[in-house]
Amino acid sequence: MTRRLLLAWLSMLLALPALAAEVGGVKLEDKVSVGGKELVLNGAGVRTKVVFKVYVASLYLPAKTTDLAGVLASNPRRVQLNLLRDLSSDELAGALADGIKETSTADQAAAVKAQTDQLLSIMKSVGQARTGEVVTLDFIGGETRIVFGGQAKGAIAGEAFNAALMRIWLADKPVQADLRKAMLGG
């Protein structure tokens, strides 16, 4: 009888969704599905601005990697942002656009200006972004699909644009070095 009880308990435990980590008070899934493919949590960390915690950024890939080249070779891929504070749509959009400018060369930024403008438009359409809401940026089929609060908000074509987004967090000189290290599993 005790053995049956133990087996039943273990079965129930294994049936629960696996949580890989808790970062900044946010419980992250060990695996997610993007475009019908299973991705694993590569790493996650907290984005801070001055002294404020802004969001938890997590990176999901088909297989773990420790560098930007490995991330860019992965398809599909996801960056997930779990908001830790309220942000206006202008703040959120501006931070992403500024991140692209800061981590791209002038030529790289110019090459994706139209897509960056499209991103600004999509993010501004969101309105107020509240603590606890989730933004996912999925790269699949040659486009970046943006989902906010579980609702699709738009898609932006191009690998160059998604690479510019990835550089925000993962470039050699990203917007926050310790966040880069955390997202790359370090």
Coordinates of C-alpha atoms in Angstrom, one line a residue:
M1 CA 0.0 0.0 0.0
T2 CA 2.8 2.4 0.9
R3 CA 4.5 1.7 -2.4
R4 CA 1.3 2.4 -4.4
L5 CA 0.9 5.7 -2.5
L6 CA 4.4 6.7 -3.2
L7 CA 4.1 5.8 -6.9
A8 CA 0.8 7.8 -7.1
W9 CA 2.4 10.8 -5.5
L10 CA 5.4 10.7 -7.9
S11 CA 3.1 10.4 -10.9
M12 CA 1.2 13.5 -9.8
L13 CA 4.4 15.4 -9.2
L14 CA 5.7 14.5 -12.7
A15 CA 2.4 15.6 -14.3
L16 CA 2.9 19.2 -13.0
P17 CA 4.5 21.7 -15.4
A18 CA 8.2 21.9 -14.9
L19 CA 9.4 25.2 -13.5
A20 CA 13.0 25.8 -14.4
A21 CA 13.7 28.8 -12.3
E22 CA 12.4 31.7 -10.3
V23 CA 14.0 34.9 -11.2
G24 CA 13.1 38.3 -9.7
G25 CA 10.0 36.6 -8.2
V26 CA 8.8 35.3 -11.6
K27 CA 8.4 31.6 -12.0
L28 CA 9.6 30.6 -15.5
E29 CA 8.7 27.5 -17.4
D30 CA 11.5 25.0 -18.1
K31 CA 10.1 24.5 -21.7
V32 CA 7.8 26.3 -24.0
S33 CA 6.4 25.6 -27.4
V34 CA 6.9 28.0 -30.3
G35 CA 5.6 27.0 -33.7
G36 CA 5.0 23.4 -32.6
K37 CA 8.7 23.1 -31.5
E38 CA 9.8 22.6 -27.9
L39 CA 12.2 25.2 -26.7
V40 CA 14.2 25.1 -23.4
L41 CA 15.1 27.9 -21.1
N42 CA 18.6 29.0 -21.9
G43 CA 18.8 31.6 -19.2
A44 CA 17.1 34.5 -17.5
G45 CA 17.9 37.6 -15.6
V46 CA 16.5 40.9 -14.3
R47 CA 16.7 44.1 -16.3
T48 CA 17.3 47.1 -14.1
K49 CA 17.4 50.8 -14.9
V50 CA 19.1 52.9 -12.3
V51 CA 17.8 51.2 -9.2
F52 CA 14.5 50.0 -10.6
K53 CA 13.7 46.4 -11.6
V54 CA 12.0 46.7 -14.9
Y55 CA 11.4 43.1 -16.2
V56 CA 12.7 39.6 -16.2
A57 CA 14.1 38.7 -19.6
S58 CA 14.3 35.0 -20.5
L59 CA 15.7 33.3 -23.5
Y60 CA 14.2 30.1 -25.0
L61 CA 16.0 28.1 -27.7
P62 CA 15.8 24.6 -29.2
A63 CA 19.2 23.7 -27.5
K64 CA 21.2 25.7 -25.0
T65 CA 24.0 27.9 -26.2
T66 CA 26.4 30.4 -24.6
D67 CA 26.9 33.0 -27.3
L68 CA 25.0 35.4 -29.7
A69 CA 26.1 33.4 -32.8
G70 CA 24.5 30.3 -31.4
V71 CA 21.3 32.2 -30.5
L72 CA 21.1 33.6 -34.0
A73 CA 21.6 30.1 -35.5
S74 CA 18.6 28.9 -33.4
N75 CA 15.2 28.8 -35.0
P76 CA 12.7 29.2 -33.6
R77 CA 13.6 31.3 -30.5
R78 CA 11.9 33.4 -27.9
V79 CA 12.7 36.3 -25.7
Q80 CA 10.1 36.7 -23.0
L81 CA 9.7 39.8 -20.9
N82 CA 7.8 39.5 -17.6
L83 CA 7.2 43.1 -16.4
L84 CA 8.1 44.0 -12.9
R85 CA 6.7 47.5 -13.0
D86 CA 4.1 49.6 -14.8
L87 CA 5.4 51.1 -18.0
S88 CA 3.7 53.4 -20.5
S89 CA 3.7 52.2 -24.1
D90 CA 6.1 55.0 -24.9
E91 CA 8.6 53.9 -22.3
L92 CA 8.5 50.3 -23.5
A93 CA 8.7 51.2 -27.2
G94 CA 11.4 53.8 -26.5
A95 CA 13.5 51.3 -24.5
L96 CA 13.5 48.7 -27.3
A97 CA 14.3 51.3 -30.0
D98 CA 17.1 52.8 -27.9
G99 CA 18.4 49.3 -27.2
I100 CA 18.6 48.6 -31.0
K101 CA 20.5 51.9 -31.6
E102 CA 22.9 51.3 -28.7
T103 CA 23.9 47.8 -29.6
S104 CA 23.9 48.0 -33.4
T105 CA 26.3 49.8 -35.8
A106 CA 25.0 52.8 -37.6
D107 CA 24.6 50.6 -40.8
Q108 CA 22.8 47.8 -38.9
A109 CA 20.4 50.3 -37.3
A110 CA 19.7 52.0 -40.6
A111 CA 19.1 48.6 -42.3
V112 CA 16.2 47.9 -39.9
K113 CA 14.8 51.4 -39.4
A114 CA 11.5 50.5 -41.2
Q115 CA 11.1 47.4 -38.9
T116 CA 12.1 49.4 -35.8
D117 CA 9.4 52.0 -36.7
Q118 CA 6.9 49.1 -37.1
L119 CA 7.9 47.8 -33.6
L120 CA 7.4 51.3 -32.2
S121 CA 3.9 51.4 -33.7
I122 CA 3.0 47.9 -32.4
M123 CA 4.3 48.6 -28.9
K124 CA 2.6 52.0 -28.7
S125 CA -0.7 50.4 -29.6
V126 CA -0.5 48.4 -26.4
G127 CA -1.2 51.3 -24.1
Q128 CA -0.2 51.0 -20.5
A129 CA 1.9 47.9 -19.7
R130 CA 1.1 46.7 -16.2
T131 CA 3.3 44.8 -13.6
G132 CA 2.9 41.1 -14.2
E133 CA 2.1 41.3 -17.9
V134 CA 4.2 39.3 -20.4
V135 CA 5.6 40.3 -23.7
T136 CA 6.9 37.5 -26.0
L137 CA 9.1 38.1 -29.0
D138 CA 9.1 34.9 -31.0
F139 CA 11.3 34.4 -34.1
I140 CA 9.9 31.8 -36.4
G141 CA 9.5 31.5 -40.2
G142 CA 11.7 34.6 -40.8
E143 CA 9.6 37.0 -38.7
T144 CA 9.3 38.3 -35.2
R145 CA 5.9 37.7 -33.7
I146 CA 4.9 40.0 -30.9
V147 CA 2.5 38.9 -28.3
F148 CA 1.4 41.1 -25.3
G149 CA -0.7 39.7 -22.5
G150 CA -1.5 36.6 -24.5
Q151 CA -2.8 38.5 -27.5
A152 CA -1.0 38.7 -30.9
K153 CA -0.1 42.3 -31.7
G154 CA 1.8 41.9 -34.9
A155 CA 4.7 40.4 -36.8
I156 CA 7.8 42.0 -38.3
A157 CA 9.6 40.3 -41.2
G158 CA 13.3 39.9 -41.4
E159 CA 16.2 38.1 -39.8
A160 CA 18.2 41.3 -39.6
F161 CA 15.6 42.9 -37.5
N162 CA 15.4 40.0 -35.1
A163 CA 19.2 39.9 -34.8
A164 CA 19.0 43.6 -33.9
L165 CA 16.5 42.8 -31.1
M166 CA 18.7 39.9 -29.9
R167 CA 21.7 42.3 -29.7
I168 CA 19.8 44.5 -27.2
W169 CA 20.4 41.8 -24.6
L170 CA 23.1 39.6 -26.0
A171 CA 25.7 41.7 -27.9
D172 CA 29.3 42.0 -26.7
K173 CA 28.3 45.3 -25.3
P174 CA 24.6 44.9 -24.4
V175 CA 22.3 47.2 -22.5
Q176 CA 23.2 45.3 -19.3
A177 CA 26.2 43.0 -19.0
D178 CA 25.0 40.8 -16.1
L179 CA 21.6 40.3 -17.9
R180 CA 23.5 39.1 -21.0
K181 CA 25.5 36.7 -18.9
A182 CA 22.3 35.4 -17.2
M183 CA 20.4 34.9 -20.5
L184 CA 23.3 33.0 -22.0
G185 CA 23.2 30.6 -19.0
G186 CA 26.2 32.1 -17.1

